[in-house]
């Protein structure tokens, strides 16, 4: 196997996998870079070249978990209690976006919108985030994620149900894209960024409490089919991203210097 071919063939795939897990472009670049460095270091352990995708995903996932645990002060707060997951899994309803669910977003605010939506996934518990990111955004199957997390398929559905309810509850009350009467507008944030110096004082005088973790139960959110359809559409239609061109060359150069 040639490392140049591996990175060129799977670089974008693993970067998007890392991006969905981390929900942060810079972290995704680092994770995917480390994935290929570790993969080449252990390339002899790959017995079947046809299994390279799941093999690379496994390496990336393990690196992601190590990174999260290393940078989290209270890792025990990242997880869901397992006892009631399967019960919540019975409430999970899978859905495929329909054309009528489409939400038209101006191109100039799409990056802001996607960044916000990714940021809120980071406010889920770790297992909710993994299940939601890999099933709803990356397109893995329930069986795949069940194997990754080593829990039952119904428990994965429970994680997805909770993730959906948490995200829906937040965006239904905040996002101007879902409801024009909601207070948070991508356009307003862009305008603010352009004039942030003059508005800095006002912003400091109007501080908002940072959201540590989404919890739909605390706000007594009730499932709304229309909101679920809109949020589902926006997440499942996020565009695929590619690392910068320099990223490919940089990873290849590092591996060549270290191992070749």
Coordinates of C-alpha atoms in Angstrom, one line a residue, residues 5-96:
X5 CA -2.9 6.8 -2.3
X6 CA -4.4 6.0 1.1
X7 CA -4.5 9.7 2.2
X8 CA -5.7 10.9 -1.2
X9 CA -8.4 8.2 -1.4
X10 CA -9.7 8.4 2.2
X11 CA -8.5 11.8 3.5
X12 CA -11.8 13.6 2.9
X13 CA -13.8 10.6 4.2
X14 CA -11.9 10.4 7.5
X15 CA -11.9 14.2 7.8
X16 CA -15.7 14.3 7.6
X17 CA -15.9 11.5 10.0
X18 CA -13.7 13.4 12.5
X19 CA -15.7 16.6 11.8
X20 CA -19.0 14.9 12.7
X21 CA -17.5 13.5 15.9
X22 CA -15.7 16.6 17.0
X23 CA -18.0 19.2 15.5
X24 CA -15.0 21.4 15.2
X25 CA -13.0 21.9 11.9
X26 CA -9.6 22.5 13.5
X27 CA -10.0 19.5 15.8
X28 CA -11.1 17.4 12.8
X29 CA -7.9 18.3 10.9
X30 CA -5.8 17.2 13.9
X31 CA -7.8 14.0 14.5
X32 CA -7.7 13.0 10.8
X33 CA -4.0 13.7 10.6
X34 CA -3.3 11.6 13.7
X35 CA -5.5 8.9 12.3
X36 CA -3.3 8.5 9.2
X37 CA -0.1 8.7 11.1
X38 CA -1.3 5.9 13.4
X39 CA -2.7 4.0 10.5
X40 CA 0.6 4.0 8.6
X41 CA 2.5 3.1 11.8
X42 CA 0.3 0.0 12.1
X43 CA -0.4 -0.7 8.5
X44 CA 0.8 -4.3 8.8
X45 CA -2.1 -5.0 11.2
X46 CA -4.6 -4.4 8.3
X47 CA -5.2 -7.9 7.0
X48 CA -7.9 -7.1 4.5
X49 CA -7.4 -4.0 2.3
X50 CA -11.1 -4.0 1.6
X51 CA -11.8 -3.3 5.3
X52 CA -9.7 -0.1 5.3
X53 CA -12.6 2.2 5.8
X54 CA -13.9 0.7 9.1
X55 CA -10.3 0.2 10.2
X56 CA -9.5 3.9 9.7
X57 CA -12.8 4.9 11.4
X58 CA -11.9 2.8 14.4
X59 CA -8.5 4.5 14.8
X60 CA -10.1 7.9 14.4
X61 CA -12.8 7.1 16.9
X62 CA -10.3 5.9 19.6
X63 CA -8.2 9.0 19.1
X64 CA -11.4 11.1 19.4
X65 CA -12.3 9.4 22.7
X66 CA -8.8 9.9 24.1
X67 CA -8.9 13.6 23.1
X68 CA -12.3 14.1 24.8
X69 CA -11.3 12.4 28.0
X70 CA -8.0 14.3 28.2
X71 CA -9.7 17.7 27.8
X72 CA -12.7 17.1 30.1
X73 CA -12.5 17.9 33.8
X74 CA -15.4 15.7 34.8
X75 CA -15.7 12.9 32.2
X76 CA -18.3 11.1 34.3
X77 CA -20.7 13.9 33.2
X78 CA -20.3 13.0 29.6
X79 CA -22.4 9.8 29.6
X80 CA -26.0 8.8 29.9
X81 CA -27.2 6.4 32.5
X82 CA -27.9 3.1 30.7
X83 CA -30.9 1.9 32.7
X84 CA -33.6 3.9 30.9
X85 CA -32.0 4.1 27.4
X86 CA -33.8 1.1 26.0
X87 CA -37.1 2.5 27.3
X88 CA -36.5 5.8 25.5
X89 CA -35.4 3.8 22.4
X90 CA -39.0 2.7 22.0
X91 CA -40.0 6.3 21.5
X92 CA -37.4 6.8 18.7
X93 CA -38.8 7.4 15.2
X94 CA -36.5 7.2 12.2
X95 CA -37.2 9.8 9.5
X96 CA -35.8 10.6 6.0

